Amino acid sequence: MNIPEGYDPRAFEPFAVTVDLAVLTVRADRLHALLVQRGQEPYAGSWALPGGFVLPRESAGTAARRELAEETGLSGATVAGLHLEQLRTYTEPDRDPRMRVVSVAYTALVPDLPEPRGGGDAAEARWLPYDEVPPLAFDHGRILADARERVGAKLEYTCLATAFCPPEFTLGELRQVYETVWGVPLDRPNFRRKVLTTPGFVEAVEGPPRRTGGRGKPAALYRAGGATALHPPLLRPEGRTA
Amino acid sequence: MNIPEGYDPRAFEPFAVTVDLAVLTVRADRLHALLVQRGQEPYAGSWALPGGFVLPRESAGTAARRELAEETGLSGATVAGLHLEQLRTYTEPDRDPRMRVVSVAYTALVPDLPEPRGGGDAAEARWLPYDEVPPLAFDHGRILADARERVGAKLEYTCLATAFCPPEFTLGELRQVYETVWGVPLDRPNFRRKVLTTPGFVEAVEGPPRRTGGRGKPAALYRAGGATALHPPLLRPEGRTA
DNA sequence: GCAAAAGTGTTCGTAGTACACCCATGA
DNA sequence: TCATGGGTGTACTACGAACACTTTTGC
């Protein structure tokens, strides 16, 4: 721990610890982020990531789920099942002009959800297409960009894409997630084979129910399998961020 | 930011913010971690990860480099060139029995270094083989395990392995890093081809100097190239953590 | 019928795997 | 000389890329 001689942490101006949430979804074939409009200074009127203070007896992960439930209006039970992942912690001394705030950022991947009802705290909450996100308050633009990059990379070597889908989904919907996040088209037959031959990626829903996404042949339904890692990975074409 | 009505962060018992360092190296074909022996309660006498408090006007990354320089006895300039990466932040309310401490953990990958001179602060510092690390103070065992897992995974799809090597190294030394961290033998000819055909992974040191690691034919020298990502990845055999 | 999406099959090239083999050095 | 590790070549295989084709729906 290496506490310097005579160091008393309480003698310093205290640190505040917050969580910030980069909540992403795929909606109408576009990547969207959940943003809130700030009602107070600093950055009043600006858009920002949802988040808030970690309470004294709470872990950051617990705080993140609590805030997510508040902001999305989903029940605690529903939120408990969502994929939430610690992204990174942002600690620049001047990232908040008011005081020293260290923020633990989380990324949440959610299926297309109903429009959020501005989470109680006056601020308006809204899904915004990723490409149309205005400059954000604090360093939230940076956080959101980091989240997007992380998610794109994780799709390659994990089964994470299913987190963007409803409990039962078609392979077309799953492929749409990849195409939307990566911004490149994928070969449908090859994608299908890759997913189906990876053990535990998806499992077929036995009952012969089928569903249509509009026109075209109805597609078989699948749900997420037990696997989390994806070996060998599903690399995006060109191997570069598109 | 979503500050609850009437919330004053200063009214709560303050959070302390620390950094903890999982410093890894490859030494004598084994993975080693840099550990310090605690001189004071709690956990007096136990081994722990090096680390310390983040100062009021310092970012966590700056604090991590400062602590690393102190613990390893290296100059600031040398430490500035090392690979240091934020791992994760540990926030369980009771992870430190004294007070609420949130710790930002960093992983540092360093080439084989001289034995550290117990960083000034009374505590003894030592390289210990990863397999022989005793139970650590606080949640540091968990942090170290997370670091090891992260490093193993990153070797697959980044050029990170060069961070374990001195500025000029042979392909045999580089391969040794993979074999040590993954715990599996790799085919030498295939490894060589993979590394050399990946643009920017390594670049040959032009001068015809060669070096021997003991017996055998002298090997050509290389230094780290400009690339960071590795496409396509270099997957470990079996695709599983060995 | 036509468009659109699902699902199946086939070909081709390349990258990884598993070797065999030669070279240069130290003991 | 032998053991050890560096360096080169090669055949086999598997997987991904590309694309043709059939099926089933809505309009």
XYZ file of C-alpha atoms (C1' of nucleotides) in Angstrom:
538
model
C 0.000 0.000 0.000
C 2.962 2.280 0.481
C 1.437 5.057 2.533
C 3.827 7.975 2.632
C 5.099 8.889 6.079
C 2.627 11.083 7.843
C 0.067 10.881 5.062
C -3.483 11.296 6.239
C -5.952 10.939 3.377
C -8.615 12.798 5.307
C -6.420 15.872 5.444
C -6.896 16.362 1.716
C -9.873 17.623 -0.116
C -11.874 14.450 -0.613
C -12.378 12.634 -3.884
C -15.893 12.006 -5.104
C -16.527 8.770 -6.997
C -19.166 8.525 -9.675
C -20.249 6.066 -12.323
C -20.995 7.057 -15.897
C -22.904 4.807 -18.256
C -22.380 4.404 -21.974
C -25.617 2.612 -22.814
C -25.670 1.419 -26.399
C -28.345 -0.205 -28.495
C -29.078 -1.027 -32.095
C -32.275 0.539 -33.303
C -33.492 0.805 -36.872
C -30.125 -0.426 -38.146
C -28.235 2.335 -36.400
C -26.174 2.450 -33.264
C -27.774 4.621 -30.588
C -26.585 5.904 -27.233
C -28.697 6.795 -24.220
C -28.108 10.404 -23.233
C -29.581 12.774 -20.680
C -29.916 16.519 -20.854
C -28.408 18.288 -17.884
C -30.653 20.557 -15.884
C -28.028 22.305 -13.795
C -24.608 23.885 -13.957
C -22.042 23.123 -15.037
C -22.946 22.278 -18.610
C -26.631 23.027 -18.023
C -28.539 22.204 -21.188
C -25.754 20.008 -22.538
C -26.200 16.331 -23.227
C -24.291 13.929 -21.047
C -24.038 10.275 -20.190
C -26.348 9.054 -17.472
C -24.666 8.353 -14.189
C -24.326 9.512 -10.641
C -22.533 9.244 -7.351
C -21.509 5.974 -5.809
C -23.165 5.736 -2.429
C -21.071 5.160 0.688
C -21.882 1.462 1.060
C -22.217 0.574 -2.593
C -19.800 -0.888 -5.131
C -19.453 0.873 -8.452
C -21.112 -2.017 -10.262
C -24.125 -1.839 -7.977
C -24.303 1.895 -8.477
C -24.176 1.438 -12.246
C -27.116 -0.968 -12.247
C -29.077 1.272 -9.953
C -28.514 4.284 -12.193
C -29.305 2.264 -15.291
C -32.625 1.178 -13.828
C -33.440 4.756 -12.871
C -32.550 6.198 -16.250
C -34.171 3.578 -18.452
C -37.219 3.084 -16.296
C -36.687 -0.666 -16.373
C -37.297 -2.840 -13.357
C -34.386 -3.937 -11.244
C -35.007 -7.527 -12.301
C -34.750 -6.652 -15.973
C -31.646 -4.588 -15.481
C -30.029 -7.418 -13.538
C -30.056 -9.522 -16.691
C -28.439 -6.943 -18.942
C -24.833 -7.017 -19.963
C -22.929 -4.397 -18.036
C -19.197 -4.124 -18.194
C -16.676 -1.880 -16.560
C -15.015 0.150 -19.295
C -12.352 2.323 -17.716
C -11.904 4.877 -14.970
C -11.393 8.528 -15.767
C -9.318 10.438 -13.288
C -8.014 13.663 -14.820
C -7.886 16.205 -11.984
C -9.886 18.859 -13.840
C -12.465 16.718 -15.560
C -15.148 18.242 -13.311
C -14.770 21.959 -12.604
C -16.498 21.731 -9.232
C -14.330 19.276 -7.397
C -12.138 16.259 -7.749
C -14.327 13.545 -9.262
C -13.099 10.122 -10.294
C -15.537 8.351 -12.558
C -15.812 4.638 -13.174
C -17.344 4.231 -16.617
C -19.498 1.260 -17.577
C -20.726 0.081 -20.927
C -24.177 -1.429 -21.133
C -25.398 -3.280 -24.189
C -29.140 -3.470 -24.384
C -31.716 -4.592 -26.936
C -33.918 -1.967 -28.480
C -35.873 -0.545 -25.571
C -38.850 1.750 -25.281
C -38.140 5.456 -25.124
C -36.849 6.254 -21.629
C -38.974 8.391 -19.381
C -36.538 11.035 -18.206
C -35.398 9.263 -15.063
C -37.236 11.194 -12.410
C -34.431 13.680 -11.867
C -35.785 16.460 -14.052
C -33.302 15.714 -16.811
C -34.667 14.527 -20.122
C -33.422 11.154 -21.310
C -33.318 10.141 -24.965
C -31.842 7.683 -27.423
C -29.686 9.515 -29.965
C -28.100 7.995 -33.062
C -24.400 7.638 -32.416
C -23.421 9.728 -35.443
C -25.636 12.591 -34.346
C -24.427 12.879 -30.774
C -23.540 16.522 -30.074
C -20.509 17.498 -28.002
C -21.092 16.141 -24.524
C -20.511 17.549 -21.066
C -17.289 16.851 -19.157
C -15.173 14.187 -20.851
C -18.224 12.153 -21.761
C -17.494 12.366 -25.467
C -14.261 10.583 -24.865
C -15.960 7.957 -22.701
C -18.584 7.284 -25.330
C -15.939 6.952 -28.041
C -13.976 4.540 -25.884
C -17.117 2.490 -25.328
C -17.845 2.291 -29.019
C -14.336 1.174 -29.793
C -14.385 -1.431 -27.058
C -17.690 -2.840 -28.203
C -16.525 -3.089 -31.798
C -13.450 -5.010 -30.723
C -15.344 -7.279 -28.362
C -17.729 -8.389 -31.060
C -14.778 -10.050 -32.727
C -13.816 -12.444 -30.017
C -16.844 -12.732 -27.744
C -20.493 -13.684 -28.108
C -21.448 -10.226 -26.917
C -23.576 -9.374 -29.941
C -26.475 -11.343 -28.495
C -26.696 -8.737 -25.726
C -28.020 -6.290 -28.318
C -30.791 -8.683 -29.291
C -34.073 -9.545 -27.624
C -34.219 -12.924 -25.853
C -35.209 -14.645 -29.079
C -33.786 -13.412 -32.331
C -33.088 -14.392 -35.917
C -29.672 -14.753 -37.424
C -30.501 -11.806 -39.623
C -30.989 -9.626 -36.573
C -27.736 -10.841 -35.094
C -25.907 -10.124 -38.314
C -27.454 -6.689 -38.363
C -25.793 -5.975 -35.027
C -22.386 -6.729 -36.453
C -23.006 -4.750 -39.609
C -24.282 -1.767 -37.671
C -21.507 -1.639 -35.112
C -18.748 -2.350 -37.604
C -20.267 -0.382 -40.427
C -19.509 -3.046 -42.999
C -21.704 -5.583 -44.787
C -21.097 -9.250 -44.055
C -21.674 -12.240 -46.277
C -24.904 -13.799 -45.069
C -24.177 -17.467 -45.783
C -20.716 -17.286 -44.267
C -21.967 -15.450 -41.220
C -24.616 -18.065 -40.697
C -22.142 -20.914 -40.848
C -19.712 -19.187 -38.539
C -22.322 -18.579 -35.885
C -23.919 -22.004 -36.090
C -20.656 -23.929 -36.027
C -19.366 -22.055 -32.981
C -20.434 -24.200 -30.029
C -22.534 -22.327 -27.513
C -22.851 -19.084 -29.464
C -26.560 -19.536 -30.137
C -29.006 -22.362 -29.629
C -32.052 -23.018 -31.747
C -35.449 -22.424 -30.210
C -37.006 -25.844 -30.547
C -40.642 -24.973 -31.089
C -41.155 -24.429 -34.825
C -42.325 -20.841 -34.349
C -40.896 -18.576 -36.948
C -40.970 -14.846 -37.307
C -40.790 -12.408 -40.103
C -38.991 -9.120 -40.111
C -41.094 -7.782 -42.946
C -40.929 -9.384 -46.358
C -38.976 -12.475 -47.190
C -38.884 -15.973 -45.903
C -39.582 -16.361 -42.177
C -36.442 -17.078 -40.204
C -35.728 -19.585 -37.486
C -35.395 -18.240 -33.974
C -32.400 -18.610 -31.688
C -31.439 -17.539 -28.224
C -28.035 -16.791 -26.740
C -26.000 -19.870 -25.903
C -23.830 -20.447 -22.891
C -20.516 -19.500 -24.464
C -18.955 -16.109 -23.863
C -15.645 -16.395 -25.694
C -15.485 -16.950 -29.430
C -12.630 -19.148 -30.655
C -11.576 -18.660 -33.317
C -12.695 -15.042 -33.506
C -15.024 -13.540 -36.057
C -12.785 -10.909 -37.596
C -14.187 -7.898 -39.321
C -13.206 -7.461 -42.947
C -10.020 -5.463 -43.503
C -9.178 -5.996 -39.857
C -9.568 -2.301 -39.235
C -12.107 -0.130 -37.538
C -14.435 0.934 -40.304
C -24.441 13.634 -13.919
C -27.735 13.212 -12.134
C -26.969 14.626 -8.706
C -29.791 13.718 -6.375
C -31.648 16.638 -4.904
C -29.822 18.031 -1.924
C -26.899 15.681 -2.281
C -23.674 17.070 -0.916
C -20.790 14.698 -1.535
C -18.718 16.345 1.175
C -21.274 15.387 3.760
C -20.272 11.728 3.399
C -17.224 10.048 4.685
C -14.796 10.683 1.858
C -13.487 8.110 -0.609
C -9.782 7.586 -0.883
C -8.427 6.751 -4.320
C -5.349 4.611 -4.768
C -3.517 2.911 -7.592
C -2.298 -0.677 -7.409
C 0.262 -2.050 -9.818
C 0.455 -5.566 -11.196
C 3.997 -5.433 -12.565
C 4.832 -8.514 -14.595
C 8.009 -9.699 -16.204
C 9.479 -12.795 -17.766
C 12.615 -13.922 -16.001
C 14.390 -17.230 -16.441
C 11.494 -18.560 -18.519
C 8.983 -17.915 -15.780
C 6.398 -15.247 -15.239
C 7.203 -13.078 -12.234
C 5.293 -10.399 -10.364
C 6.702 -7.491 -8.413
C 5.491 -7.612 -4.818
C 6.171 -5.637 -1.675
C 6.031 -6.778 1.896
C 3.816 -4.653 4.077
C 5.362 -3.050 7.113
C 2.206 -1.881 8.852
C -1.303 -2.918 9.727
C -3.523 -4.078 8.294
C -1.919 -7.155 6.769
C 1.485 -6.303 8.259
C 4.003 -8.833 7.004
C 1.826 -9.906 4.094
C 2.847 -9.495 0.507
C 0.918 -7.016 -1.578
C 0.986 -5.249 -4.899
C 2.941 -2.009 -4.971
C 0.802 1.098 -5.111
C -0.277 4.122 -3.185
C -2.560 7.077 -2.930
C -3.393 9.305 -5.840
C -2.326 12.817 -4.937
C -4.837 15.670 -5.085
C -3.631 17.133 -8.373
C -2.551 13.931 -10.066
C -4.273 11.593 -12.499
C -4.272 7.880 -11.713
C -1.959 7.194 -14.633
C 0.562 9.708 -13.367
C 0.336 8.239 -9.897
C 0.912 4.763 -11.305
C 4.088 5.807 -13.105
C 5.330 7.630 -10.069
C 4.772 4.614 -7.855
C 6.340 2.315 -10.410
C 9.477 4.451 -10.515
C 9.637 4.490 -6.735
C 9.189 0.755 -6.366
C 11.489 -0.394 -9.132
C 14.152 2.210 -8.562
C 14.113 3.110 -12.229
C 14.451 6.672 -13.432
C 11.367 8.576 -14.460
C 12.618 8.633 -18.022
C 12.901 4.860 -18.159
C 9.521 4.330 -16.600
C 7.980 6.742 -19.068
C 8.824 4.325 -21.858
C 7.303 1.238 -20.243
C 3.978 -0.194 -21.179
C 1.443 0.680 -18.525
C -2.202 -0.059 -18.935
C -5.236 0.527 -16.832
C -6.658 -2.834 -15.856
C -9.801 -2.273 -13.839
C -11.062 -0.402 -10.815
C -11.890 -2.240 -7.627
C -14.598 -0.668 -5.548
C -16.016 -3.184 -3.094
C -16.965 -1.191 0.015
C -15.035 -3.402 2.430
C -11.936 -4.133 0.415
C -9.914 -2.050 2.881
C -10.880 -2.440 6.553
C -9.745 1.050 7.459
C -11.867 3.192 5.205
C -13.558 3.394 1.851
C -10.797 2.979 -0.729
C -11.377 2.775 -4.444
C -8.376 1.416 -6.280
C -7.523 1.887 -9.922
C -5.373 -1.089 -10.908
C -2.720 -0.901 -13.601
C -0.787 -3.607 -15.351
C 2.820 -2.910 -16.242
C 4.786 -5.159 -18.560
C 8.496 -4.777 -18.150
C 11.594 -6.550 -19.413
C 13.689 -8.434 -16.924
C 14.907 -5.779 -14.501
C 17.479 -5.756 -11.717
C 16.236 -6.706 -8.278
C 14.258 -3.772 -6.872
C 15.678 -1.961 -3.898
C 12.753 -1.841 -1.491
C 11.288 1.445 -2.581
C 12.357 3.716 0.250
C 9.211 3.153 2.281
C 10.568 0.489 4.604
C 8.733 -2.281 2.761
C 10.809 -4.911 1.032
C 10.238 -5.292 -2.712
C 10.901 -8.478 -4.610
C 10.214 -10.361 -7.827
C 8.313 -13.565 -7.086
C 7.509 -16.320 -9.578
C 3.833 -16.107 -10.393
C 3.139 -19.680 -9.312
C 4.730 -19.139 -5.937
C 2.893 -15.982 -4.994
C 1.430 -16.433 -1.499
C -2.019 -15.122 -0.557
C -1.886 -11.365 -0.888
C -3.241 -8.538 1.210
C -6.635 -6.948 0.474
C -8.047 -8.120 -2.867
C -4.647 -8.011 -4.511
C -4.720 -11.708 -5.344
C -7.766 -11.098 -7.449
C -6.151 -8.099 -9.113
C -3.026 -10.052 -9.959
C -5.082 -12.905 -11.396
C -7.078 -10.447 -13.505
C -3.843 -8.948 -14.783
C -2.458 -12.313 -15.759
C -5.605 -13.226 -17.619
C -5.698 -9.898 -19.424
C -2.087 -10.162 -20.484
C -2.547 -13.676 -21.803
C -5.486 -12.556 -23.903
C -3.776 -9.423 -25.170
C -0.824 -11.359 -26.479
C -3.185 -12.922 -28.975
C -4.296 -9.816 -30.756
C -1.718 -7.142 -29.950
C 2.023 -6.705 -30.320
C 2.288 -6.380 -26.560
C 4.796 -9.198 -26.128
C 7.621 -6.868 -27.150
C 7.007 -4.927 -23.934
C 8.442 -7.879 -22.022
C 11.634 -7.748 -24.052
C 14.653 -5.448 -23.907
C 14.897 -2.809 -26.666
C 16.668 -5.284 -28.946
C 15.716 -8.910 -28.791
C 15.814 -12.142 -30.747
C 12.783 -13.964 -32.047
C 13.614 -16.741 -29.639
C 13.245 -14.372 -26.718
C 9.978 -13.090 -28.094
C 8.687 -16.612 -28.541
C 9.755 -17.393 -24.990
C 7.429 -14.654 -23.777
C 4.460 -16.282 -25.436
C 5.380 -19.739 -24.241
C 5.883 -18.548 -20.695
C 2.711 -16.534 -20.410
C 0.561 -19.086 -22.202
C 2.298 -22.111 -20.775
C 2.358 -23.934 -24.095
C 5.165 -24.613 -26.569
C 4.926 -22.987 -29.983
C 6.305 -24.200 -33.281
C 9.455 -22.182 -33.889
C 9.374 -21.921 -37.687
C 5.694 -21.038 -37.752
C 6.082 -18.464 -35.005
C 8.914 -16.870 -36.907
C 6.903 -16.597 -40.090
C 3.869 -15.236 -38.302
C 5.838 -12.491 -36.607
C 7.871 -11.518 -39.656
C 4.926 -11.410 -42.020
C 2.874 -9.216 -39.702
C 3.639 -5.668 -40.820
C 4.990 -3.482 -38.049
C 5.242 -6.181 -35.394
C 9.047 -6.165 -35.340
C 11.708 -4.562 -37.474
C 15.149 -5.972 -38.108
C 18.093 -4.188 -36.573
C 20.091 -3.345 -39.676
C 23.643 -3.616 -38.419
C 24.728 -7.246 -38.716
C 25.312 -7.588 -34.970
C 24.087 -10.864 -33.673
C 23.771 -12.193 -30.203
C 23.800 -15.533 -28.596
C 21.611 -16.681 -25.778
C 24.061 -19.394 -24.786
C 24.707 -22.277 -27.155
C 23.395 -22.546 -30.650
C 23.508 -20.347 -33.689
C 23.556 -16.596 -33.014
C 20.214 -14.990 -33.737
C 19.331 -11.839 -35.600
C 18.182 -8.899 -33.522
C 14.904 -7.057 -33.826
C 13.202 -4.209 -32.100
C 9.518 -3.474 -31.602
C 7.772 -2.120 -34.689
C 5.182 0.592 -34.848
C 2.116 -1.635 -34.920
C 0.032 -2.215 -31.823
C -2.794 -4.371 -33.128
C -2.205 -7.783 -34.624
C -4.481 -8.761 -37.497
C -5.072 -11.567 -37.865
C -4.413 -12.584 -34.271
C -1.878 -15.089 -33.091
C -4.143 -17.575 -31.365
C -2.820 -19.853 -28.698
C -3.180 -23.548 -29.400
C -6.444 -25.051 -28.207
C -7.857 -21.560 -27.987
C -8.131 -21.953 -24.236
C -6.296 -20.610 -21.269
C -3.669 -23.200 -20.541
C -44.624 -12.153 -61.231
C -41.160 -9.617 -58.623
C -38.494 -8.203 -54.681
C -36.512 -9.494 -50.436
C -34.699 -12.277 -47.091
C -33.692 -17.181 -45.464
C -31.267 -21.177 -46.172
C -27.909 -24.673 -48.814
C -24.053 -25.872 -51.626
C -19.579 -25.334 -54.036
C -15.285 -23.499 -55.429
C -10.955 -21.324 -54.528
C -7.204 -19.297 -52.209
C -4.699 -18.596 -48.206
C -3.116 -19.071 -43.636
C -2.005 -22.114 -40.023
C 0.037 -26.846 -38.794
C 3.316 -30.230 -38.675
C 7.038 -31.623 -40.155
C 12.014 -32.448 -42.359
C 16.283 -30.427 -43.045
C 20.526 -27.415 -42.930
C 23.466 -23.899 -40.366
C 26.296 -22.007 -36.681
C 27.940 -22.091 -32.254
C 29.706 -23.896 -27.417
C 31.224 -27.669 -24.656
C 31.397 -34.804 -31.888
C 27.144 -33.776 -30.181
C 23.667 -30.937 -28.274
C 21.284 -26.686 -28.843
C 18.969 -23.184 -30.897
C 18.503 -20.290 -35.454
C 16.804 -20.279 -40.049
C 14.508 -22.285 -44.585
C 11.487 -25.188 -47.181
C 7.277 -27.961 -48.008
C 3.181 -30.706 -48.002
C -1.401 -31.078 -45.869
C -5.486 -29.186 -44.041
C -8.977 -26.226 -42.637
C -11.261 -22.263 -42.690
C -12.830 -18.039 -44.617
C -14.137 -15.352 -48.994
C -16.912 -15.197 -52.816
C -20.750 -16.460 -55.261
C -24.537 -19.495 -57.447
C -28.812 -21.343 -56.449
C -33.327 -22.692 -54.194
C -37.116 -21.545 -50.935
C -40.683 -18.850 -48.832
C -42.887 -14.915 -47.814
C -45.273 -9.837 -48.937
C -46.805 -6.792 -52.423
